[in-house]
GROMACS .gro file of C-alpha atoms in nm:
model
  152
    1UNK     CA    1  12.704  20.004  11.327
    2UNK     CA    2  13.065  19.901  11.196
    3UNK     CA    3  13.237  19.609  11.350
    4UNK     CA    4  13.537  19.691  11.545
    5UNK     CA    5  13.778  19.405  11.648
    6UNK     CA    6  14.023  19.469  11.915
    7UNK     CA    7  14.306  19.308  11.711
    8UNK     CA    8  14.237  19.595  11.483
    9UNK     CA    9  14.344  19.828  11.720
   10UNK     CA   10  14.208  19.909  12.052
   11UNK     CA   11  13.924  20.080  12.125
   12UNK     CA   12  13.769  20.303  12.383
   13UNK     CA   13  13.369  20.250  12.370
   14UNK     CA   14  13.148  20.500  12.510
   15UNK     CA   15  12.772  20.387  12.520
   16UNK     CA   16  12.539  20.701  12.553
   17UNK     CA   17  12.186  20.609  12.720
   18UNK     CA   18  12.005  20.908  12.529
   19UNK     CA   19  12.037  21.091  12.239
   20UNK     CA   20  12.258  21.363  12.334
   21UNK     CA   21  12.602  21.416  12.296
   22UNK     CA   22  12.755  21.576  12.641
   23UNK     CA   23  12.968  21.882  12.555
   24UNK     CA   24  13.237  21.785  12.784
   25UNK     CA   25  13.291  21.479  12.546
   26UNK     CA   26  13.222  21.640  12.241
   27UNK     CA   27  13.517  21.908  12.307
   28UNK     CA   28  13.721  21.600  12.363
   29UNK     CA   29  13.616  21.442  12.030
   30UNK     CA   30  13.700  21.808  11.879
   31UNK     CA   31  14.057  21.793  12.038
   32UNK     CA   32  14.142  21.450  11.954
   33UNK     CA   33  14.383  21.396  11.681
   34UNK     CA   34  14.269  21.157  11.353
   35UNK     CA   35  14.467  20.899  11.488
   36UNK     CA   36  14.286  20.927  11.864
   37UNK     CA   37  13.979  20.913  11.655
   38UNK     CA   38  14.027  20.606  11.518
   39UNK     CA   39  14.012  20.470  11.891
   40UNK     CA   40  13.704  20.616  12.048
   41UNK     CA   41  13.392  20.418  11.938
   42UNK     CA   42  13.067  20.638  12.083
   43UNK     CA   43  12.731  20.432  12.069
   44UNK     CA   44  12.379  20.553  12.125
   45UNK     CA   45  12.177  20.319  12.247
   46UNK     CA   46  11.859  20.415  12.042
   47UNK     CA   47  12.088  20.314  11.742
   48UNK     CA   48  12.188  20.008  11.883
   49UNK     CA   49  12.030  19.629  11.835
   50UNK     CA   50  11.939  19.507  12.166
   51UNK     CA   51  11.921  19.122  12.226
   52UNK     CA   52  11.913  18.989  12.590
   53UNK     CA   53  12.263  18.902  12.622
   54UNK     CA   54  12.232  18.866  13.054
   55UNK     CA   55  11.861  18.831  13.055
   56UNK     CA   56  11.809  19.155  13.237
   57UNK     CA   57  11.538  19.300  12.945
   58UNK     CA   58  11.252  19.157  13.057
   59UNK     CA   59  11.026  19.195  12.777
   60UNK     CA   60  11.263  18.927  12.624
   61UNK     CA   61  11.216  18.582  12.548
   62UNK     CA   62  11.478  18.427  12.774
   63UNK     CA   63  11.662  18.062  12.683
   64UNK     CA   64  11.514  17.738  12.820
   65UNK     CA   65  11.896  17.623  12.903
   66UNK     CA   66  12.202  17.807  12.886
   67UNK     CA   67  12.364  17.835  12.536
   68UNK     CA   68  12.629  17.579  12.464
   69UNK     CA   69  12.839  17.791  12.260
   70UNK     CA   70  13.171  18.012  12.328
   71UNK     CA   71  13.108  18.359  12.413
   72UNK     CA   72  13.370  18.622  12.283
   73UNK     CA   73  13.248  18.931  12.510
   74UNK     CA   74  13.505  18.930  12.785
   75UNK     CA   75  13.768  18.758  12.594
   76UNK     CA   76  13.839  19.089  12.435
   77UNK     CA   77  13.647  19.331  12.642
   78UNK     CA   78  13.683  19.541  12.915
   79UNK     CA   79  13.379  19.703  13.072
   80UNK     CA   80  13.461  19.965  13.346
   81UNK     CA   81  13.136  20.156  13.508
   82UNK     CA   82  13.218  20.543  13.567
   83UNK     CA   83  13.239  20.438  13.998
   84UNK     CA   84  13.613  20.240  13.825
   85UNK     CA   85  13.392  19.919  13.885
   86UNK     CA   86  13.481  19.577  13.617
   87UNK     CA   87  13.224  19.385  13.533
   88UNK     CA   88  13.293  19.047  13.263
   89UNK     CA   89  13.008  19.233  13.016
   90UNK     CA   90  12.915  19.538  12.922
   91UNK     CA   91  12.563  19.412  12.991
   92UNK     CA   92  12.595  19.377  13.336
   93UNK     CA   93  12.370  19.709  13.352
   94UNK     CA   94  12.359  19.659  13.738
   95UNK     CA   95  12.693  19.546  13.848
   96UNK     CA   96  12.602  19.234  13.977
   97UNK     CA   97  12.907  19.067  13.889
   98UNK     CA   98  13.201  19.310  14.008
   99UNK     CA   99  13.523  19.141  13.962
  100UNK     CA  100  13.747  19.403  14.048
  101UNK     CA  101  13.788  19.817  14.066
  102UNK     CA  102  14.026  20.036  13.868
  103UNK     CA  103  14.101  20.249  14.174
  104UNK     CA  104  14.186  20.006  14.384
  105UNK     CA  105  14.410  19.797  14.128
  106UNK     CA  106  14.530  19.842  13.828
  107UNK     CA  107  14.423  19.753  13.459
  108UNK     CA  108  14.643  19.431  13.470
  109UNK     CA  109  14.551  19.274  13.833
  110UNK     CA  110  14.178  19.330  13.783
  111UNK     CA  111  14.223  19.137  13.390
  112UNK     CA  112  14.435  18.900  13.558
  113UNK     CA  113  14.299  18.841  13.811
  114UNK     CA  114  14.204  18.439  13.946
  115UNK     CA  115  13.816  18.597  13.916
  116UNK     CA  116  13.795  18.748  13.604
  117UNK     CA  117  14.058  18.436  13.482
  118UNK     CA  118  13.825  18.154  13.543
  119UNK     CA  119  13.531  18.316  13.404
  120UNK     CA  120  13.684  18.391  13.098
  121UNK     CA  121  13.818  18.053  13.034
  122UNK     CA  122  13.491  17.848  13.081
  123UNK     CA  123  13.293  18.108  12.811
  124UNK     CA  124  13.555  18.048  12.599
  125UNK     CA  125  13.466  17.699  12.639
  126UNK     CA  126  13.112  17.742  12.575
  127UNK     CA  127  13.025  17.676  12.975
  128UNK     CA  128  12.737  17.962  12.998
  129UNK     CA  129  12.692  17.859  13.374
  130UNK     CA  130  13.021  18.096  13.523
  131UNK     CA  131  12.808  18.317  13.542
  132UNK     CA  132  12.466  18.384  13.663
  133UNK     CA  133  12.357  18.644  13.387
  134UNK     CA  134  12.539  18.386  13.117
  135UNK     CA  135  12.303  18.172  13.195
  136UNK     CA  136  12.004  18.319  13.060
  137UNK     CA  137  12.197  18.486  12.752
  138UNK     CA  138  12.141  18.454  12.466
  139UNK     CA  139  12.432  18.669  12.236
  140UNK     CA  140  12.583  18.437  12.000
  141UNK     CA  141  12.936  18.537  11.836
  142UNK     CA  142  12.995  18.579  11.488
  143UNK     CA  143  13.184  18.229  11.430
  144UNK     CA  144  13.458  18.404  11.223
  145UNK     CA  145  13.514  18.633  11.524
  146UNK     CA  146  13.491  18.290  11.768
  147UNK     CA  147  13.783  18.154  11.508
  148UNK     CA  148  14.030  18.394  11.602
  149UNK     CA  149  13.971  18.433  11.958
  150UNK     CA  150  13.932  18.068  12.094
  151UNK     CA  151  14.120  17.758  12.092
  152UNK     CA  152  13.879  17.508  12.014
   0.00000   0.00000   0.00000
């Protein structure tokens, strides 16, 4: 899998839960210009590697303590479920953590938001406990990617 980085340009990343590509999205793939392209990242998930990022895999080892490190996730991410739901990580597979709805507000408010705010700034500060499903994750950044993102 390449590495995309949204300072590269932005990206819109559709996960697939099977092995089949839906023909409504493939005729959008086969519309899209090469420059759309270039924004629409589609992952399988048999392709991808799976670590338990929110402890919700339970055949995974979970962490005795929560990580102390930064996590770069929802500095640069936004995860929308198909009901217009935001959750702070795309591995939030159950929506327990809802900090806002696309329907309701827009794009900006939900991202800005005093919610979504605070929890952002204390996993950029390496404080794994904002969050219940931080807690027992355990994705570590690339510290390269970690450079660029947060102000240590």
């Amino acid at each position: 899998m390449r590495a995309l980085h949204f300072q590269d340009h932005p990206i819109f990343r559709i996960t697939l839960n099977d092995s089949r590509m839906p023909t409504n999205l493939q005729q959008i793939l086969d519309e899209a210009s090469e420059t759309e392209r270039k924004h629409i990242d589609i992952q399988f998930s048999n392709a991808m590697y799976l670590v338990n990022r929110s402890g919700l895999i339970p055949t995974f080892k979970l962490p005795a303590k929560p990580l102390e490190v930064a996590c770069d996730w929802p500095l640069t991410t936004l995860v929308i479920t198909m009901g217009g739901d935001v959750v702070p990580c795309c591995n939030d597979y159950f929506c327990t953590e809802v900090v806002g709805n696309v329907k309701t507000s827009s794009v900006r408010d939900v991202w800005c938001g005093e919610h979504f705010e605070c929890f952002r700034t204390a996993l950029s500060k390496g404080d794994r406990t904002a969050s219940k499903l931080c807690v027992t994750c355990d994705y570590v950044p690339n510290p390269s990617d970690l450079r660029r993102i947060v102000a240590q």
